[in-house]
XYZ file of C-alpha atoms in Angstrom:
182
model
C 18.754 -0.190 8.019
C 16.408 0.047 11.158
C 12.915 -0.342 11.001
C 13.053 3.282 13.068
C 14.852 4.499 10.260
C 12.775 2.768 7.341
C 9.593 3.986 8.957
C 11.318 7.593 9.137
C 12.340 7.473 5.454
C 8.903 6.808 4.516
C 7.185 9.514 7.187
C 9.566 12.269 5.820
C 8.313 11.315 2.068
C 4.731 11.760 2.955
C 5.580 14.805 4.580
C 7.673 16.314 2.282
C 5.007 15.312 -0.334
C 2.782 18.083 1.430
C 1.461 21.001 -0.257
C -0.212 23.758 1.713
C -4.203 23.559 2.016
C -5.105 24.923 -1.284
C -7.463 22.076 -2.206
C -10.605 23.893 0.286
C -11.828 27.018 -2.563
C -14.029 26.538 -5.757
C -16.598 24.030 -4.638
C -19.042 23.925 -7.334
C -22.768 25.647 -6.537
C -25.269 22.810 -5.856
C -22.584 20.482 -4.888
C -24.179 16.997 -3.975
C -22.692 13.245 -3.629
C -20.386 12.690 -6.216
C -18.751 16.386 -5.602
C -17.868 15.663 -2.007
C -16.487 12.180 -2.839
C -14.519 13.756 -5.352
C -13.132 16.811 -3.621
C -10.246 14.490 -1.107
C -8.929 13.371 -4.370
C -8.240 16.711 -5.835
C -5.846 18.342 -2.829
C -2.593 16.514 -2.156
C -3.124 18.426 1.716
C -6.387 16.128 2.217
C -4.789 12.695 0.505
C -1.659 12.896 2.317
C -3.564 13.806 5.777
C -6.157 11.022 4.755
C -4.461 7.931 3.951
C -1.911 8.846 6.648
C -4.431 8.280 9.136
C -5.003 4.879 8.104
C -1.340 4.188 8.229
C -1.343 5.689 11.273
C -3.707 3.477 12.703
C -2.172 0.153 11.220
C 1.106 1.382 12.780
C -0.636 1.046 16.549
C -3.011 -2.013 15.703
C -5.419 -3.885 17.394
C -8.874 -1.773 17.646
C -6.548 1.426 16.493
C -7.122 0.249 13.040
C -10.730 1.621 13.285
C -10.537 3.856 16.263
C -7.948 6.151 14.774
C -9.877 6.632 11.268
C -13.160 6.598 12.916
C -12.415 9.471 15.297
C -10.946 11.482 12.311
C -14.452 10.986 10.375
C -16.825 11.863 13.445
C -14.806 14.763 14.152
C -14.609 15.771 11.101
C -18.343 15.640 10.586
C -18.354 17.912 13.904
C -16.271 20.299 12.586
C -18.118 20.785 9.266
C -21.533 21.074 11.377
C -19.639 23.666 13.869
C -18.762 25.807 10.841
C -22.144 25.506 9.094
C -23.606 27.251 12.608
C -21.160 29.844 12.643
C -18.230 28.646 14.595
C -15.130 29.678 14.087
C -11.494 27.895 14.896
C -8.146 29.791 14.884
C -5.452 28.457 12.353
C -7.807 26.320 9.918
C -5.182 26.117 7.442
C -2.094 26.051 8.674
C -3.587 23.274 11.233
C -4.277 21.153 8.264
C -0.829 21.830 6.665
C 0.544 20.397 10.123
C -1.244 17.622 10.244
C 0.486 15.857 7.326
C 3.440 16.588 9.050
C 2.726 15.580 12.517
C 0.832 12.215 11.805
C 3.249 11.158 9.281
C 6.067 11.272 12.594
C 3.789 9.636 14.682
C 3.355 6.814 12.545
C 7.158 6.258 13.607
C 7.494 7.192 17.083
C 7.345 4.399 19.539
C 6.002 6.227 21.777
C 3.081 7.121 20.160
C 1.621 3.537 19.582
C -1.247 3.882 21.792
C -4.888 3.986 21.014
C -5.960 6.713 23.089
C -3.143 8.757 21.465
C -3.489 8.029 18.208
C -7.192 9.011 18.285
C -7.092 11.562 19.984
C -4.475 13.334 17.868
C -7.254 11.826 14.588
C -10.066 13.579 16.170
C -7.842 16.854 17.001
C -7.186 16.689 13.059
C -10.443 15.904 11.921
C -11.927 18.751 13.865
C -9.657 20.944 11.635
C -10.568 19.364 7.872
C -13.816 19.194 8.461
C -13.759 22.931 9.519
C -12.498 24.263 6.754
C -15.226 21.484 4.717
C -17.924 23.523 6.340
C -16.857 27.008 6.366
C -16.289 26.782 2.506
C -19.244 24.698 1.325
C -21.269 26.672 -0.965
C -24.653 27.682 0.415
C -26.728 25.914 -2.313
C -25.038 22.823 -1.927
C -26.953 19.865 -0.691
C -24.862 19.408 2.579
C -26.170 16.075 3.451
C -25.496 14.439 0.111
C -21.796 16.710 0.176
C -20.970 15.739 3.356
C -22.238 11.867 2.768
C -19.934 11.844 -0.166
C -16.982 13.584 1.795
C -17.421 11.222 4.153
C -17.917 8.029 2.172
C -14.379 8.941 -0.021
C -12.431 9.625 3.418
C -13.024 6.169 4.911
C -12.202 4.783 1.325
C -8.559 6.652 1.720
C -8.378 6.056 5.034
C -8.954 2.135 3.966
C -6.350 2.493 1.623
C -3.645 4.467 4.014
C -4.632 0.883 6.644
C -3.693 -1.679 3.261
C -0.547 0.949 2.808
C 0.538 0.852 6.622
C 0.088 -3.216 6.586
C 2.233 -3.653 3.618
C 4.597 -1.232 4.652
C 5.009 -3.228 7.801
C 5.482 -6.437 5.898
C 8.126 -5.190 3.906
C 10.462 -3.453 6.840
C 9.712 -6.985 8.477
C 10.838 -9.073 5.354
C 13.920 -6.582 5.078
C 14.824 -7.082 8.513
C 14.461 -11.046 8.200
C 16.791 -10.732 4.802
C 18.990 -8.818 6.819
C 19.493 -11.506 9.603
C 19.844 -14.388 7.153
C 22.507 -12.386 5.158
């Protein structure tokens, strides 16, 4: 088997593994730290999207590694502030459903191993979550200590989608190196 194909096997998993955005509604009222850390652990939308990132970004390499999930996180953080003022952006929802879709296939398209690619199609995503982050906070919550903990638990998945991607990569290589010996 290909490493195209053993990359694609994986991607369509991920994907596949989507649920629509349902994760976003019952924040709880005075929300601080500890709920917005919690809250990308409790929607399979936002740890799929998440940790795919960071695969993403191990995929391309080099200063990707951080670019990719770092451009997810500050646009995220744009996108919550945008909504807190009032913004609004069409197709929150479905957006988000996409992106699980669309960064899980570019983790295997040759193509798409550039930096500038990868982050912007991060920050294009980011935008999105943090949208819907924003428009659905509750309006007693403490936004900086939400958003701090938001933040802080999407760089830890991210982290752990980068330690995925790696071993993922080791294994297709080892496969590929049994393969040729056999």
């Amino acid at each position: 088997m290909s490493k195209i194909t053993r990359l694609a096997a994986v991607s369509a998993a991920i994907a596949l593994a989507a649920t629509p955005a349902f994760a976003h509604p019952g924040h709880l009222a005075g929300a601080g730290f500890l709920d917005g850390a919690a809250h990308p652990l409790g929607g399979l939308d936002h740890l799929i999207a998440m940790v795919t990132v960071g695969v993403y970004g191990a995929t391309i390499g080099g200063r990707a590694v951080l670019a990719v999930p770092g451009a997810f996180l500050a646009a995220m953080l744009a996108g919550g502030l945008f909504a807190l003022t009032g913004g609004a952006l069409p197709l929150v929802e479905p957006t988000i459903y996409a992106s699980t879709l669309v960064l899980a296939l570019l983790c295997i398209m040759p193509m798409s191993r550039n930096a500038l690619i990868g982050t912007v199609f991060a920050a294009g995503f980011g935008l999105f979550h943090g949208f819907a982050h924003g428009a659905e906070m509750p309006a007693d919550a403490a936004t900086l200590g939400y958003a701090a903990g938001f933040l802080t638990s999407t760089a830890g998945l991210h982290a752990v989608g980068v330690v995925l991607g790696y071993a993922i990569h080791r294994l297709i290589g080892r496969a590929e190196e049994d393969g040729r010996t056999a």
